[in-house]
Short mmCIF file of C-alpha atoms in Angstrom, two decimals:
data_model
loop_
_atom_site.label_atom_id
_atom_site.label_comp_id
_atom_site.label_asym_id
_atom_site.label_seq_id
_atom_site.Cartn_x
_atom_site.Cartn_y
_atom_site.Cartn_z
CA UNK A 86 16.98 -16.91 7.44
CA UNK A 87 16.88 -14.64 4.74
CA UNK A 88 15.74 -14.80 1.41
CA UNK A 89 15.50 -12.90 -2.10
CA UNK A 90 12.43 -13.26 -4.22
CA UNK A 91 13.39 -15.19 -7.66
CA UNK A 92 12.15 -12.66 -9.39
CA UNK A 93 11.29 -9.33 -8.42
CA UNK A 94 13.62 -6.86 -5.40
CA UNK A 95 11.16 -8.04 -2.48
CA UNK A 96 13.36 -9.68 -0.07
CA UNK A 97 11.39 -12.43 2.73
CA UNK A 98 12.12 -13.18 6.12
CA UNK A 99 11.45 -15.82 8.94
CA UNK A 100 11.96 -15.85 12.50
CA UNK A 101 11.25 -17.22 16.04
CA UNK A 102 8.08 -14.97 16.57
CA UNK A 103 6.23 -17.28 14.31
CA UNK A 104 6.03 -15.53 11.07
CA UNK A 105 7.63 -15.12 8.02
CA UNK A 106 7.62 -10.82 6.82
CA UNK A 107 8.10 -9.42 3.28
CA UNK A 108 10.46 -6.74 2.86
CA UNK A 109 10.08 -4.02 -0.10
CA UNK A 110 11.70 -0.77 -0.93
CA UNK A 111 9.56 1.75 -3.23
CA UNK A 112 11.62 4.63 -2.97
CA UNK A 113 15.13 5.75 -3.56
CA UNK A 114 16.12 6.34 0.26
CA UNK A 115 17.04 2.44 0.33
CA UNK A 116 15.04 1.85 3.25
CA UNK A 117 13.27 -2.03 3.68
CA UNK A 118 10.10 -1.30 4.96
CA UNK A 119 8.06 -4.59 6.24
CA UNK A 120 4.62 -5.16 4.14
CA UNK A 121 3.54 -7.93 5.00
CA UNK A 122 3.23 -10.73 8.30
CA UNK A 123 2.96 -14.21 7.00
CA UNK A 124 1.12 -16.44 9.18
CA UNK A 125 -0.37 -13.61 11.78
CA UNK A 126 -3.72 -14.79 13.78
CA UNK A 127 -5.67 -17.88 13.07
CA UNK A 128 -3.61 -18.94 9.84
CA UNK A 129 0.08 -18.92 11.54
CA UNK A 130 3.03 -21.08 12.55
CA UNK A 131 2.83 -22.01 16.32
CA UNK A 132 6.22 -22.39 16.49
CA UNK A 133 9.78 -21.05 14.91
CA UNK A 134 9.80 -20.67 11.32
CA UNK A 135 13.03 -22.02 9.91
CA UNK A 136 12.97 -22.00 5.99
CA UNK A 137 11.62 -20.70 3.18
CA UNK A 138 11.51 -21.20 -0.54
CA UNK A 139 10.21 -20.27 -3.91
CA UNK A 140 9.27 -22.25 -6.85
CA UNK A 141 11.09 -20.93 -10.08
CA UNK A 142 8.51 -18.86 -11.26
CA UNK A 143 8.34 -17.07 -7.75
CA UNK A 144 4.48 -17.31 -7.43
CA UNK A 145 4.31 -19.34 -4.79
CA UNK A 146 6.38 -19.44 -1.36
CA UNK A 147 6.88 -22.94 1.14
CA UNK A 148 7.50 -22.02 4.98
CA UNK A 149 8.84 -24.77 7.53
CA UNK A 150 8.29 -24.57 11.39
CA UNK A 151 9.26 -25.90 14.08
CA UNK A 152 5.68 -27.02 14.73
CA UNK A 153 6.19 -29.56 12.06
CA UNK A 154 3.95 -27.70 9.59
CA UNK A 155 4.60 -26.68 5.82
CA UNK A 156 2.63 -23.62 4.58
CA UNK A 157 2.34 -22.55 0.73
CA UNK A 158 1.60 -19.03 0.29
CA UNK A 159 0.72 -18.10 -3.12
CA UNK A 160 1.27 -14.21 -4.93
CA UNK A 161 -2.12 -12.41 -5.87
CA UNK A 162 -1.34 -12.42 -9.19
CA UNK A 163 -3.17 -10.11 -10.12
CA UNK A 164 -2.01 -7.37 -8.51
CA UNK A 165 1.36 -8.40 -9.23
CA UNK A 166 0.57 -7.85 -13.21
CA UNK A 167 -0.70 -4.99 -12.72
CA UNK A 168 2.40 -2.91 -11.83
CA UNK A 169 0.49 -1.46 -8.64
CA UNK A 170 3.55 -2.49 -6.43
CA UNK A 171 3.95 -4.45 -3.78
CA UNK A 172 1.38 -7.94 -4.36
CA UNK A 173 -0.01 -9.20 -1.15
CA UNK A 174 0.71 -13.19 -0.27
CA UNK A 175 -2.40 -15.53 0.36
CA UNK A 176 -1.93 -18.93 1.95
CA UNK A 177 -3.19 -21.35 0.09
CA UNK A 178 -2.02 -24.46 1.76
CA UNK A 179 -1.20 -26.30 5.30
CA UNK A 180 0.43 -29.07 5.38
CA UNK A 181 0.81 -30.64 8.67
CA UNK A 182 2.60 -33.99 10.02
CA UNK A 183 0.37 -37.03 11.29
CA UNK A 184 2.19 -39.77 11.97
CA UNK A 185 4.01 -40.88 9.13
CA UNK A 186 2.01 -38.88 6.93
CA UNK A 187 1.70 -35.16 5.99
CA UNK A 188 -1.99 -34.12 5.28
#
């Protein structure tokens, strides 16, 4: 699955190797270069990731797995204000299933 950012031309990614990549293009050649691994190491999927999706304002990013997780990855602002170029994603939240209950 593939998906454009809301707001900005950085395009997102997710596969079976567990992650979820971010795709930007700085120059004029037209070539996608990958930035960023979501969910590499200790703070991954174990499993497929299947979805994503933005809230409206594009800040903040939901990933589904396989390994019946949810994980909310959140834009560093601040380096998105500032023009710098490409703003690195921070998770900020792991929802997993228990049950009948996500915690």
């Amino acid at each position: 699955m593939v998906r454009w950012h809301p707001t900005m031309d950085i395009l997102f990614s997710c596969s079976y190797d567990n992650t979820a990549k971010v795709w930007w293009s700085e120059d004029a050649d037209g070539d996608w270069d990958c930035v960023q691994t979501l969910g590499e190491s200790s703070n991954g999927h174990s499993s497929t990731v299947w979805s994503l999706a933005f809230n409206a304002k594009g800040d903040k990013l939901v990933a589904c797995s396989d390994d019946l997780t949810l994980k909310i990855w959140e834009a560093d602002i601040i380096r998105m204000q500032s023009g710098d170029g490409y703003a690195p994603w921070l998770e900020t939240c792991h929802l997993q299933k228990i049950g009948k209950f996500h915690l």
